[in-house]
Coordinates of C-alpha atoms and ligand atoms in Angstrom, one line a residue:
M37 CA 10.1 8.9 -26.6
N38 CA 13.4 7.7 -26.8
D39 CA 15.6 6.7 -23.7
S40 CA 17.6 9.8 -23.8
T41 CA 14.4 11.9 -23.3
I42 CA 13.1 9.7 -20.5
M43 CA 13.9 11.3 -17.0
R44 CA 15.9 9.1 -14.9
I45 CA 14.4 8.4 -11.5
L46 CA 15.7 6.9 -8.4
F47 CA 12.8 5.5 -6.7
L48 CA 13.0 5.2 -2.8
D49 CA 11.0 2.9 -0.8
Q50 CA 11.3 1.9 2.8
S51 CA 10.3 -1.7 2.6
G52 CA 11.1 -4.9 1.4
K53 CA 7.6 -6.6 1.6
M54 CA 4.8 -6.3 -0.7
G55 CA 2.3 -4.0 0.4
G56 CA -0.1 -1.8 -1.7
A57 CA 2.5 1.1 -1.9
E58 CA 5.1 -1.3 -3.3
L59 CA 2.8 -3.2 -5.6
S60 CA 1.8 0.4 -7.0
L61 CA 5.7 1.2 -7.4
L62 CA 6.2 -1.9 -9.0
D63 CA 3.8 -1.2 -11.7
L64 CA 5.1 2.4 -12.1
A65 CA 8.9 1.4 -12.3
K66 CA 8.1 -1.1 -15.0
D67 CA 7.8 2.2 -17.6
H68 CA 11.3 3.1 -16.2
R69 CA 13.3 -0.1 -16.1
K70 CA 15.8 1.1 -18.8
T71 CA 16.6 4.4 -17.0
G72 CA 15.5 4.3 -13.7
R73 CA 16.4 2.2 -10.3
V74 CA 14.5 1.5 -7.1
A75 CA 16.5 1.6 -4.0
L76 CA 15.2 -0.4 -0.7
F77 CA 16.0 0.1 2.7
Q78 CA 15.2 -3.4 3.7
D79 CA 15.5 -6.7 1.5
G80 CA 12.7 -8.9 1.0
P81 CA 10.2 -10.1 -1.5
F82 CA 9.7 -6.9 -3.0
R83 CA 13.3 -6.9 -4.2
K84 CA 12.5 -10.3 -5.9
A85 CA 9.4 -9.1 -7.6
L86 CA 11.5 -6.0 -9.0
E87 CA 14.1 -8.5 -10.3
V88 CA 11.5 -10.8 -12.0
A89 CA 10.1 -7.6 -13.7
Q90 CA 13.7 -6.7 -14.7
I91 CA 13.8 -3.4 -12.9
P92 CA 17.1 -2.3 -11.6
V93 CA 17.1 -2.7 -7.7
T94 CA 19.6 -1.8 -5.1
V95 CA 19.1 -2.8 -1.4
L96 CA 20.6 0.2 0.7
S97 CA 20.6 -1.6 4.0
Q98 CA 20.8 -4.9 5.7
G99 CA 20.2 -4.0 9.2
A100 CA 17.2 -3.6 11.4
P101 CA 14.1 -1.3 10.0
I102 CA 14.1 2.3 10.9
D103 CA 10.9 2.8 13.1
V104 CA 9.1 6.0 12.4
G105 CA 5.8 4.1 12.3
R106 CA 2.2 5.3 13.6
D107 CA 3.1 5.2 17.3
S108 CA 6.8 5.9 17.3
T109 CA 7.8 9.4 18.8
G110 CA 10.2 11.7 17.4
W111 CA 12.8 10.8 20.2
E112 CA 12.6 7.2 19.0
A113 CA 13.2 8.4 15.6
L114 CA 16.1 10.3 16.6
Q115 CA 17.8 7.3 18.5
Q116 CA 18.2 5.8 14.9
T117 CA 19.9 8.8 13.6
G118 CA 23.2 6.6 12.6
A119 CA 21.2 4.3 10.5
L120 CA 19.3 7.0 8.9
L121 CA 22.6 9.0 8.1
K122 CA 23.9 5.9 6.3
L123 CA 20.9 5.5 4.4
V124 CA 21.1 9.1 3.5
K125 CA 24.7 8.9 2.4
R126 CA 24.1 5.9 0.1
A127 CA 21.0 7.2 -1.4
A128 CA 22.8 10.4 -2.4
A129 CA 25.8 8.7 -3.8
L130 CA 23.4 6.4 -6.1
G131 CA 21.1 10.0 -6.6
Q132 CA 24.3 11.5 -8.4
D133 CA 23.4 9.1 -11.5
Y134 CA 19.5 10.3 -11.7
D135 CA 17.5 13.4 -12.6
V136 CA 15.0 12.9 -9.7
L137 CA 14.6 11.5 -6.7
Y138 CA 11.3 10.0 -6.0
A139 CA 10.2 8.9 -2.5
N140 CA 7.0 6.4 -2.2
T141 CA 6.7 6.3 1.5
L142 CA 7.1 8.3 4.7
K143 CA 10.3 6.9 5.8
A144 CA 11.6 7.3 2.1
L145 CA 10.7 11.1 2.4
V146 CA 12.9 11.6 5.5
V147 CA 15.9 9.8 3.6
G148 CA 14.9 11.5 0.3
A149 CA 14.7 14.8 1.5
L150 CA 18.3 14.7 2.9
A151 CA 19.7 12.8 0.2
S152 CA 18.3 15.3 -2.3
V153 CA 20.0 18.3 -0.6
L154 CA 23.5 16.2 -0.7
C155 CA 23.0 15.4 -4.3
R156 CA 21.5 18.4 -5.4
K157 CA 18.4 16.8 -7.1
P158 CA 14.8 17.4 -7.1
L159 CA 12.6 15.4 -4.9
V160 CA 9.2 14.3 -5.6
Y161 CA 7.0 12.5 -2.7
H162 CA 4.4 10.0 -3.7
L163 CA 1.8 10.5 -0.7
R164 CA 0.1 7.4 -0.3
D165 CA -1.3 7.9 3.3
I166 CA -3.8 10.0 4.8
L167 CA -1.8 12.3 7.0
S168 CA -4.3 12.4 10.1
Q169 CA -3.9 11.4 13.8
E170 CA -6.0 8.1 12.9
H171 CA -2.8 6.9 11.2
F172 CA 0.0 8.7 12.4
S173 CA 1.3 10.3 15.6
R174 CA 1.5 14.1 16.1
S175 CA 5.4 14.2 15.4
N176 CA 5.4 12.2 12.3
L177 CA 2.7 14.4 10.7
R178 CA 4.5 17.2 11.6
L179 CA 7.7 15.7 10.1
A180 CA 5.7 14.6 6.7
I181 CA 4.4 18.2 6.3
F182 CA 7.4 20.2 7.1
L183 CA 9.6 17.8 4.7
S184 CA 7.1 18.0 2.0
N185 CA 6.6 21.8 2.1
H186 CA 10.2 22.5 2.4
F187 CA 12.1 19.7 0.5
A188 CA 9.8 18.2 -2.0
R189 CA 9.4 20.0 -5.6
H190 CA 6.1 18.4 -5.8
V191 CA 3.8 16.1 -4.0
I192 CA 1.4 13.4 -5.7
A193 CA -1.5 12.3 -3.9
N194 CA -3.0 8.7 -4.6
S195 CA -6.6 10.0 -4.0
E196 CA -8.6 13.2 -3.5
A197 CA -9.1 12.2 0.3
T198 CA -5.3 12.0 0.7
R199 CA -4.8 15.5 -1.1
Q200 CA -7.3 17.1 1.2
A201 CA -5.9 15.6 4.4
F202 CA -2.5 17.0 3.4
I203 CA -3.7 20.5 3.1
Q204 CA -5.7 20.2 6.2
A205 CA -2.5 19.1 8.1
G206 CA -0.6 22.2 6.9
G207 CA 0.5 20.9 3.5
R208 CA 0.9 23.6 0.7
S209 CA -2.0 23.2 -1.6
H210 CA -0.1 24.3 -4.8
K211 CA 2.5 21.6 -4.3
I212 CA 0.0 18.8 -4.4
S213 CA -1.8 16.8 -7.4
V214 CA -3.9 13.7 -7.7
I215 CA -2.7 10.8 -9.8
Y216 CA -4.7 7.7 -9.0
N217 CA -2.9 4.3 -9.2
G218 CA -3.2 2.7 -12.8
F219 CA -4.2 -0.9 -13.3
Q220 CA -4.2 -3.5 -16.3
P221 CA -7.8 -4.5 -16.8
E222 CA -6.3 -7.6 -18.5
D223 CA -4.4 -8.8 -15.6
Y224 CA -7.7 -9.2 -13.8
Q225 CA -9.7 -11.4 -16.3
R226 CA -9.2 -15.2 -15.4
P227 CA -10.5 -18.2 -17.3
P228 CA -13.4 -19.8 -15.6
E229 CA -11.8 -23.0 -15.6
E230 CA -9.0 -21.6 -13.3
I231 CA -11.6 -20.2 -10.9
S232 CA -13.6 -23.5 -10.7
A233 CA -10.3 -25.3 -10.0
L234 CA -9.2 -22.9 -7.4
R235 CA -12.5 -23.3 -5.5
S236 CA -12.3 -26.9 -5.4
Q237 CA -8.7 -26.7 -4.5
L238 CA -9.8 -24.4 -1.5
G239 CA -12.4 -27.2 -0.6
L240 CA -15.4 -24.8 -1.4
S241 CA -18.7 -26.3 -2.7
S242 CA -20.9 -24.7 -5.2
T243 CA -23.4 -24.0 -2.4
D244 CA -20.9 -22.0 -0.4
Y245 CA -21.4 -18.1 -0.5
V246 CA -17.8 -17.1 -0.5
V247 CA -16.8 -13.6 1.1
G248 CA -13.4 -12.3 0.4
H249 CA -11.0 -10.0 2.1
F250 CA -7.8 -8.9 0.7
S251 CA -5.4 -7.3 2.9
R252 CA -2.5 -7.5 5.4
L253 CA -3.7 -8.5 8.7
S254 CA -3.5 -5.2 10.5
P255 CA -6.2 -3.7 13.0
W256 CA -7.2 -0.7 10.9
K257 CA -8.0 -3.2 7.9
G258 CA -10.8 -4.5 10.2
Q259 CA -10.7 -8.3 9.5
H260 CA -12.3 -8.8 13.2
I261 CA -15.5 -6.9 11.8
L262 CA -15.8 -9.1 9.2
I263 CA -15.5 -12.1 11.4
E264 CA -17.9 -10.6 13.8
S265 CA -20.4 -10.2 10.9
L266 CA -20.0 -13.8 9.8
S267 CA -21.5 -15.1 12.8
Y268 CA -24.8 -13.5 11.9
C269 CA -24.7 -14.7 8.2
P270 CA -26.3 -18.0 7.0
K271 CA -24.2 -21.3 7.6
N272 CA -23.3 -21.4 3.8
T273 CA -21.1 -18.2 4.1
V274 CA -17.6 -18.7 4.2
V275 CA -14.8 -16.1 4.8
L276 CA -11.3 -16.1 2.9
L277 CA -8.8 -13.8 4.7
V278 CA -6.3 -13.3 2.2
G279 CA -3.0 -11.8 3.5
E280 CA -0.3 -11.8 6.3
A281 CA 0.8 -9.4 8.8
L282 CA 3.5 -7.3 7.2
F283 CA 4.5 -4.7 9.4
G284 CA 5.0 -6.2 13.0
E285 CA 1.3 -6.8 13.6
E286 CA 1.5 -10.5 14.1
D287 CA -0.4 -10.2 17.4
Y288 CA -3.4 -9.3 15.6
G289 CA -3.1 -12.3 13.3
A290 CA -3.3 -14.4 16.6
Q291 CA -6.1 -12.5 18.0
L292 CA -8.2 -13.3 15.0
R293 CA -7.6 -16.9 15.1
Q294 CA -8.7 -16.8 18.8
Q295 CA -11.8 -14.8 17.6
V296 CA -12.7 -17.2 15.2
E297 CA -12.2 -20.3 17.6
K298 CA -14.3 -18.2 20.1
L299 CA -17.2 -17.7 17.8
G300 CA -17.0 -21.3 16.7
L301 CA -16.3 -20.3 13.0
G302 CA -13.4 -22.6 12.4
D303 CA -14.8 -24.5 9.6
R304 CA -16.1 -21.3 8.0
V305 CA -12.9 -18.9 8.1
K306 CA -10.0 -19.7 6.0
F307 CA -6.7 -17.9 6.7
L308 CA -4.6 -18.1 3.4
G309 CA -1.8 -16.0 4.1
F310 CA -0.1 -13.8 1.5
R311 CA -0.9 -14.9 -2.0
S312 CA 0.2 -13.9 -5.5
D313 CA -2.7 -15.1 -7.3
V314 CA -5.2 -12.3 -6.2
P315 CA -7.2 -11.9 -9.4
S316 CA -8.1 -15.4 -9.5
L317 CA -9.2 -15.6 -5.9
M318 CA -11.2 -12.5 -6.0
A319 CA -13.1 -14.1 -9.0
A320 CA -13.6 -17.2 -7.0
C321 CA -15.4 -15.1 -4.3
D322 CA -19.2 -14.2 -4.6
L323 CA -18.6 -10.8 -2.7
V324 CA -15.5 -9.0 -1.7
T325 CA -15.4 -6.7 1.3
H326 CA -13.2 -3.8 2.5
T327 CA -13.6 -3.2 6.3
S328 CA -10.9 -0.7 7.1
T329 CA -11.8 1.2 10.5
A330 CA -9.9 4.5 9.2
P331 CA -10.3 6.0 5.9
E332 CA -8.4 4.1 3.4
P333 CA -6.0 6.5 1.5
F334 CA -6.8 4.7 -2.1
G335 CA -7.7 0.9 -1.6
R336 CA -6.4 -1.1 -4.3
V337 CA -8.5 -4.1 -3.5
I338 CA -11.6 -2.3 -4.1
I339 CA -10.6 -1.4 -7.9
E340 CA -9.0 -5.0 -8.3
A341 CA -12.4 -6.6 -7.2
M342 CA -14.3 -4.5 -9.7
L343 CA -12.1 -5.3 -12.2
C344 CA -12.4 -9.1 -11.4
G345 CA -16.4 -8.4 -11.6
T346 CA -17.1 -9.6 -8.1
P347 CA -19.3 -7.1 -6.0
V348 CA -17.5 -5.3 -3.6
I349 CA -18.9 -3.5 -0.2
A350 CA -16.5 -0.8 1.1
A351 CA -17.2 2.1 3.5
A352 CA -17.9 5.3 1.9
A353 CA -14.8 7.0 3.2
G354 CA -11.4 7.9 2.2
G355 CA -10.3 7.4 -1.5
Q356 CA -13.5 5.5 -2.5
R357 CA -15.8 8.4 -1.1
N358 CA -15.1 10.6 -3.9
W359 CA -15.7 7.8 -6.6
W360 CA -18.8 6.9 -4.7
N361 CA -20.2 10.5 -4.7
R362 CA -19.1 11.0 -8.4
A363 CA -21.1 7.6 -9.4
R364 CA -24.1 8.9 -7.5
R365 CA -24.1 12.2 -9.1
A366 CA -23.9 10.4 -12.6
G367 CA -26.9 8.4 -11.7
Ligands
LIG1533 N1 -2.3 -8.6 -1.8 C1 -1.6 -9.4 -2.4 N2 -1.6 -10.5 -1.6 C2 -2.2 -11.1 -0.5 C3 -3.1 -9.8 -0.1 C4 -3.1 -8.7 -0.7 O1 -1.0 -9.3 -3.4 O2 -2.3 -11.8 0.0 C5 -2.5 -7.0 -2.5 C6 -3.9 -6.5 -3.2 O3 -4.3 -7.4 -4.2 C7 -3.5 -5.1 -3.2 C8 -2.5 -5.0 -2.2 O4 -1.9 -6.1 -1.7 O5 -3.0 -4.9 -4.6 C9 -3.1 -3.9 -0.9 O6 -3.1 -2.6 -1.4 P1 -4.3 -1.8 -0.9 O7 -4.2 -0.6 -1.4 O8 -5.8 -2.5 -0.7 O9 -4.0 -1.7 0.7 P2 -2.6 -1.4 1.4 O10 -1.9 -2.7 1.9 O11 -1.7 -0.7 0.5 O12 -2.8 -0.5 2.7
LIG1534 C1 -0.9 2.6 0.6 C2 -2.6 2.9 1.0 C3 -3.6 2.1 0.5 C4 -3.0 2.4 -1.1 C5 -1.8 2.3 -1.5 C6 -1.3 2.5 -3.0 O1 -0.7 1.4 1.2 O2 -2.7 2.5 2.6 O3 -4.8 2.6 0.6 O4 -4.0 1.8 -2.1 O5 -0.9 2.8 -0.5 O6 -1.4 3.8 -3.3

């Protein structure tokens, strides 16, 4: 395919941080670096990662983030109308030069829906969330369904669980298809010398049994469950918590540290913060755990651990439940 036949896509994302939705977009946008552009509502490390990958990027706003998160109400969202309209105007102006607007997150759907009307371009929504009350307030659920049904030309679900929740919440079934996130297996093959060097850098001995958890620190990602379980495990079990609080959940990070102290596990839990060497760290683990307390929409970390060849334990819920059922049927 030459460049003139590739659709020009303006990708919209609300965050400047490196969450799973952004890492998935980073992979996708690499195939569109010549004709597409990513427009972010916030500056941050994600912008830098896009630049390193030579993907054109524009930051639409330098101000405070628009908060239409899990617990916010419709009224709070309304209070931010001014900031929202500015984003819409900028996205619509940029959109003139593209064939399609693509919204990678819920806030991007809000902005993208209005911008697509202004610049008269079709909108595709990549739904990476399970639209249920476990994850969203009622008003945000209604908003997501309304905008998807009336403004999106098509909705891409990141798993069958995400698709089903969309339909159950009132989304139109003919509008949504499942496309799983793609991975490059070779990115997850690390040389054994690198892995053993990393284990010693981390102060891990050959007799330690290393359990990794790779996720932003957030109550629904359930790091507290892993810490509690550790108190029942043999003394040579060590936990690596890889990730930091990304979306205003710093209090949870502090609670986890207190929990570790209270249980006397200070020498067996290592808080590593956000890391960009996840494949090597996963390969350095004996086990990876996934402890989300609500169904995980897709769960990149589960696939990544398997690609690294490290056993992984995850709840049979959300995105991974379908793979599990399929694997069981296949024997
Ligand atoms: N991740 C990372 N560095 C960290 C912790 C996590 O790069 O310190 C990556 C992890 O490898 C995965 C992503 O962040 O690719 C998290 O995606 P996932 O789908 O598991 O969860 P999300 O945060 O999107 O809900
Ligand atoms: C979201 C979901 C996560 C998924 C990621 C990429 O962040 O919470 O489960 O893996 O998007 O699609």
